[in-house]
Amino acid sequence: MTDYAHPEVLIDTQWLAEHLNDSNLRIVEVDMSPKPYENARIPGAVFWNTLTDLLQPNLRMNLDVTAIEQLLSRSGITHETTVIAYGSYPGTGGFIFWLLQLFGHRNVRVLNGGHQKWMSENRPVIAELSTFAPTQYKAKSPNANLRVSHEEVQKAIGHPEQILLDVRTIQEYRGEQFLMKPPEGEERAGHIPGSIHLEHLLTLNSDGTFKSFDELQELYHRQGITPDKEVLPYCAIGARAGYIWFVLKYLLGYPKVRNYDGSWNEWSRLPNVAIEK
């Protein structure tokens, strides 16, 4: 993993296996339900519910400082704690990396291969989630340099130095799906005009590990997504886009990347914005 721009933010399954009992390490299972990994938790994992802990009822990211402080405190996390997250969708670790960086928590690492690789190597799992003594975590206000607003996205359309990057499935990009299902009623599906489509899963090998630096560089350069441009990824609710923010900034070293965390959930509901199919 040494050929990436910032290899220090990655760990492998062997490292994690050797550090499961570290008191300053917190493994977080992130999902919409605890069911996907029932009886197959990485030892010591706590649970964050995507729908209730990370999102508001309208599926917008919950970026309230008090909410993130309560979540980290409940999980027994301090500023010295190293956080490693996994979930049932590829990219969970990179998304949580973005989210915690947003609030100033620097000690975050991404498990290369995630839970998928952990299981394929027959590493230890347990049935129960863990709990820890709560802390009194104090977070910083969200770092505006890691986000882009819908007003800025509108200005970026057609701008030669900015790239709008749609990382959803091709069905979402074409307007066949809205937030992972066919559009209903007044829901508007499609993509932001001029955006380039490159699905987030293309960054991964079949075993869930990241493709090499050279492979990732080729993947993005082939689409004209180069480090001299500012890249603004988006998806449905901002999670997959947060993951691609991690890939571009920390694996490839792109200097100008901001996550449009409002993503399609916000854009499609705005009045008087253009949508393409």
mmCIF file of N, CA and C in Angstrom, residues 125-183:
data_model
loop_
_atom_site.group_PDB
_atom_site.id
_atom_site.type_symbol
_atom_site.label_atom_id
_atom_site.label_comp_id
_atom_site.label_asym_id
_atom_site.label_seq_id
_atom_site.Cartn_x
_atom_site.Cartn_y
_atom_site.Cartn_z
ATOM 1 N N VAL A 125 -14.577 -13.675 14.406
ATOM 2 C CA VAL A 125 -15.798 -12.881 14.492
ATOM 3 C C VAL A 125 -16.555 -13.309 15.743
ATOM 4 N N ILE A 126 -17.423 -12.419 16.222
ATOM 5 C CA ILE A 126 -18.239 -12.726 17.391
ATOM 6 C C ILE A 126 -19.690 -12.383 17.088
ATOM 7 N N ALA A 127 -20.603 -12.851 17.944
ATOM 8 C CA ALA A 127 -22.035 -12.656 17.694
ATOM 9 C C ALA A 127 -22.537 -11.296 18.141
ATOM 10 N N GLU A 128 -21.936 -10.754 19.196
ATOM 11 C CA GLU A 128 -22.501 -9.572 19.823
ATOM 12 C C GLU A 128 -21.712 -8.302 19.498
ATOM 13 N N LEU A 129 -22.434 -7.193 19.402
ATOM 14 C CA LEU A 129 -21.793 -5.885 19.325
ATOM 15 C C LEU A 129 -21.283 -5.507 20.709
ATOM 16 N N SER A 130 -20.334 -4.589 20.756
ATOM 17 C CA SER A 130 -19.707 -4.215 22.017
ATOM 18 C C SER A 130 -20.211 -2.855 22.510
ATOM 19 N N THR A 131 -20.030 -2.609 23.782
ATOM 20 C CA THR A 131 -20.318 -1.310 24.372
ATOM 21 C C THR A 131 -19.117 -0.878 25.208
ATOM 22 N N PHE A 132 -18.950 0.437 25.351
ATOM 23 C CA PHE A 132 -17.824 0.971 26.108
ATOM 24 C C PHE A 132 -18.322 2.109 26.991
ATOM 25 N N ALA A 133 -17.540 2.406 27.990
ATOM 26 C CA ALA A 133 -17.894 3.514 28.872
ATOM 27 C C ALA A 133 -17.951 4.805 28.064
ATOM 28 N N PRO A 134 -18.996 5.594 28.235
ATOM 29 C CA PRO A 134 -19.123 6.828 27.449
ATOM 30 C C PRO A 134 -18.067 7.856 27.827
ATOM 31 N N THR A 135 -17.788 8.735 26.863
ATOM 32 C CA THR A 135 -16.835 9.825 27.060
ATOM 33 C C THR A 135 -17.583 11.156 26.957
ATOM 34 N N GLN A 136 -16.838 12.245 27.019
ATOM 35 C CA GLN A 136 -17.406 13.576 26.812
ATOM 36 C C GLN A 136 -16.698 14.198 25.612
ATOM 37 N N TYR A 137 -17.052 13.746 24.418
ATOM 38 C CA TYR A 137 -16.358 14.184 23.209
ATOM 39 C C TYR A 137 -16.810 15.591 22.803
ATOM 40 N N LYS A 138 -15.836 16.431 22.445
ATOM 41 C CA LYS A 138 -16.121 17.764 21.927
ATOM 42 C C LYS A 138 -15.602 17.861 20.493
ATOM 43 N N ALA A 139 -16.506 18.114 19.560
ATOM 44 C CA ALA A 139 -16.145 18.164 18.142
ATOM 45 C C ALA A 139 -16.003 19.604 17.665
ATOM 46 N N LYS A 140 -15.294 19.755 16.566
ATOM 47 C CA LYS A 140 -15.181 21.057 15.925
ATOM 48 C C LYS A 140 -16.386 21.276 15.013
ATOM 49 N N SER A 141 -16.620 22.525 14.646
ATOM 50 C CA SER A 141 -17.666 22.816 13.656
ATOM 51 C C SER A 141 -17.261 22.216 12.315
ATOM 52 N N PRO A 142 -18.234 21.812 11.469
ATOM 53 C CA PRO A 142 -17.897 21.190 10.189
ATOM 54 C C PRO A 142 -16.949 22.055 9.360
ATOM 55 N N ASN A 143 -15.937 21.417 8.804
ATOM 56 C CA ASN A 143 -14.926 22.091 7.988
ATOM 57 C C ASN A 143 -15.500 22.382 6.604
ATOM 58 N N ALA A 144 -15.763 23.643 6.328
ATOM 59 C CA ALA A 144 -16.392 24.029 5.060
ATOM 60 C C ALA A 144 -15.529 23.682 3.856
ATOM 61 N N ASN A 145 -14.228 23.495 4.048
ATOM 62 C CA ASN A 145 -13.338 23.180 2.939
ATOM 63 C C ASN A 145 -13.517 21.755 2.418
ATOM 64 N N LEU A 146 -14.248 20.927 3.149
ATOM 65 C CA LEU A 146 -14.457 19.541 2.727
ATOM 66 C C LEU A 146 -15.810 19.349 2.043
ATOM 67 N N ARG A 147 -16.621 20.429 1.963
ATOM 68 C CA ARG A 147 -17.967 20.331 1.421
ATOM 69 C C ARG A 147 -18.156 21.350 0.298
ATOM 70 N N VAL A 148 -19.155 21.087 -0.541
ATOM 71 C CA VAL A 148 -19.548 22.056 -1.553
ATOM 72 C C VAL A 148 -21.068 22.206 -1.487
ATOM 73 N N SER A 149 -21.552 23.435 -1.595
ATOM 74 C CA SER A 149 -22.987 23.710 -1.515
ATOM 75 C C SER A 149 -23.629 23.588 -2.896
ATOM 76 N N HIS A 150 -24.955 23.517 -2.910
ATOM 77 C CA HIS A 150 -25.644 23.417 -4.201
ATOM 78 C C HIS A 150 -25.475 24.694 -5.020
ATOM 79 N N GLU A 151 -25.332 25.847 -4.350
ATOM 80 C CA GLU A 151 -25.086 27.090 -5.092
ATOM 81 C C GLU A 151 -23.752 27.025 -5.832
ATOM 82 N N GLU A 152 -22.742 26.469 -5.167
ATOM 83 C CA GLU A 152 -21.432 26.327 -5.802
ATOM 84 C C GLU A 152 -21.469 25.293 -6.929
ATOM 85 N N VAL A 153 -22.274 24.242 -6.730
ATOM 86 C CA VAL A 153 -22.421 23.239 -7.783
ATOM 87 C C VAL A 153 -23.043 23.866 -9.028
ATOM 88 N N GLN A 154 -24.056 24.700 -8.832
ATOM 89 C CA GLN A 154 -24.677 25.370 -9.977
ATOM 90 C C GLN A 154 -23.659 26.208 -10.747
ATOM 91 N N LYS A 155 -22.795 26.907 -10.024
ATOM 92 C CA LYS A 155 -21.784 27.732 -10.670
ATOM 93 C C LYS A 155 -20.717 26.887 -11.364
ATOM 94 N N ALA A 156 -20.552 25.649 -10.899
ATOM 95 C CA ALA A 156 -19.512 24.779 -11.460
ATOM 96 C C ALA A 156 -19.934 24.143 -12.784
ATOM 97 N N ILE A 157 -21.229 24.150 -13.084
ATOM 98 C CA ILE A 157 -21.702 23.530 -14.332
ATOM 99 C C ILE A 157 -21.060 24.235 -15.528
ATOM 100 N N GLY A 158 -20.341 23.495 -16.313
ATOM 101 C CA GLY A 158 -19.689 24.054 -17.494
ATOM 102 C C GLY A 158 -18.389 24.784 -17.221
ATOM 103 N N HIS A 159 -17.978 24.863 -15.959
ATOM 104 C CA HIS A 159 -16.733 25.558 -15.619
ATOM 105 C C HIS A 159 -15.557 24.672 -16.032
ATOM 106 N N PRO A 160 -14.615 25.197 -16.806
ATOM 107 C CA PRO A 160 -13.531 24.359 -17.338
ATOM 108 C C PRO A 160 -12.559 23.833 -16.293
ATOM 109 N N GLU A 161 -12.509 24.472 -15.124
ATOM 110 C CA GLU A 161 -11.556 24.047 -14.097
ATOM 111 C C GLU A 161 -12.196 23.207 -12.993
ATOM 112 N N GLN A 162 -13.477 22.891 -13.156
ATOM 113 C CA GLN A 162 -14.175 22.092 -12.151
ATOM 114 C C GLN A 162 -14.874 20.913 -12.823
ATOM 115 N N ILE A 163 -14.886 19.794 -12.112
ATOM 116 C CA ILE A 163 -15.512 18.579 -12.632
ATOM 117 C C ILE A 163 -16.573 18.105 -11.651
ATOM 118 N N LEU A 164 -17.787 17.978 -12.139
ATOM 119 C CA LEU A 164 -18.864 17.362 -11.364
ATOM 120 C C LEU A 164 -18.828 15.866 -11.650
ATOM 121 N N LEU A 165 -18.634 15.080 -10.603
ATOM 122 C CA LEU A 165 -18.406 13.644 -10.756
ATOM 123 C C LEU A 165 -19.550 12.868 -10.117
ATOM 124 N N ASP A 166 -20.341 12.188 -10.938
ATOM 125 C CA ASP A 166 -21.466 11.381 -10.478
ATOM 126 C C ASP A 166 -20.953 9.963 -10.233
ATOM 127 N N VAL A 167 -20.995 9.506 -8.978
ATOM 128 C CA VAL A 167 -20.415 8.204 -8.634
ATOM 129 C C VAL A 167 -21.488 7.150 -8.372
ATOM 130 N N ARG A 168 -22.731 7.430 -8.753
ATOM 131 C CA ARG A 168 -23.819 6.483 -8.543
ATOM 132 C C ARG A 168 -23.787 5.378 -9.600
ATOM 133 N N THR A 169 -24.790 4.515 -9.577
ATOM 134 C CA THR A 169 -24.923 3.494 -10.604
ATOM 135 C C THR A 169 -25.338 4.144 -11.922
ATOM 136 N N ILE A 170 -25.151 3.433 -13.020
ATOM 137 C CA ILE A 170 -25.533 3.972 -14.322
ATOM 138 C C ILE A 170 -27.051 4.138 -14.402
ATOM 139 N N GLN A 171 -27.813 3.296 -13.680
ATOM 140 C CA GLN A 171 -29.270 3.416 -13.677
ATOM 141 C C GLN A 171 -29.709 4.726 -13.012
ATOM 142 N N GLU A 172 -29.026 5.106 -11.953
ATOM 143 C CA GLU A 172 -29.335 6.384 -11.301
ATOM 144 C C GLU A 172 -28.954 7.542 -12.212
ATOM 145 N N TYR A 173 -27.798 7.451 -12.822
ATOM 146 C CA TYR A 173 -27.307 8.517 -13.694
ATOM 147 C C TYR A 173 -28.259 8.742 -14.875
ATOM 148 N N ARG A 174 -28.787 7.663 -15.431
ATOM 149 C CA ARG A 174 -29.694 7.756 -16.587
ATOM 150 C C ARG A 174 -31.111 8.166 -16.194
ATOM 151 N N GLY A 175 -31.396 8.235 -14.921
ATOM 152 C CA GLY A 175 -32.740 8.610 -14.479
ATOM 153 C C GLY A 175 -33.699 7.455 -14.375
ATOM 154 N N GLU A 176 -33.188 6.223 -14.415
ATOM 155 C CA GLU A 176 -34.041 5.044 -14.273
ATOM 156 C C GLU A 176 -34.345 4.739 -12.809
ATOM 157 N N GLN A 177 -33.500 5.256 -11.908
ATOM 158 C CA GLN A 177 -33.713 5.064 -10.483
ATOM 159 C C GLN A 177 -33.556 6.385 -9.744
ATOM 160 N N PHE A 178 -34.296 6.497 -8.661
ATOM 161 C CA PHE A 178 -34.214 7.668 -7.781
ATOM 162 C C PHE A 178 -33.949 7.151 -6.374
ATOM 163 N N LEU A 179 -32.781 7.487 -5.801
ATOM 164 C CA LEU A 179 -32.404 6.985 -4.485
ATOM 165 C C LEU A 179 -32.587 5.461 -4.407
ATOM 166 N N MET A 180 -32.064 4.775 -5.430
ATOM 167 C CA MET A 180 -31.990 3.304 -5.494
ATOM 168 C C MET A 180 -33.320 2.611 -5.798
ATOM 169 N N LYS A 181 -34.298 3.343 -6.303
ATOM 170 C CA LYS A 181 -35.567 2.732 -6.714
ATOM 171 C C LYS A 181 -36.141 3.553 -7.859
ATOM 172 N N PRO A 182 -37.083 3.022 -8.632
ATOM 173 C CA PRO A 182 -37.685 3.818 -9.695
ATOM 174 C C PRO A 182 -38.355 5.066 -9.136
ATOM 175 N N PRO A 183 -38.272 6.198 -9.841
ATOM 176 C CA PRO A 183 -38.890 7.426 -9.329
ATOM 177 C C PRO A 183 -40.404 7.297 -9.215
#
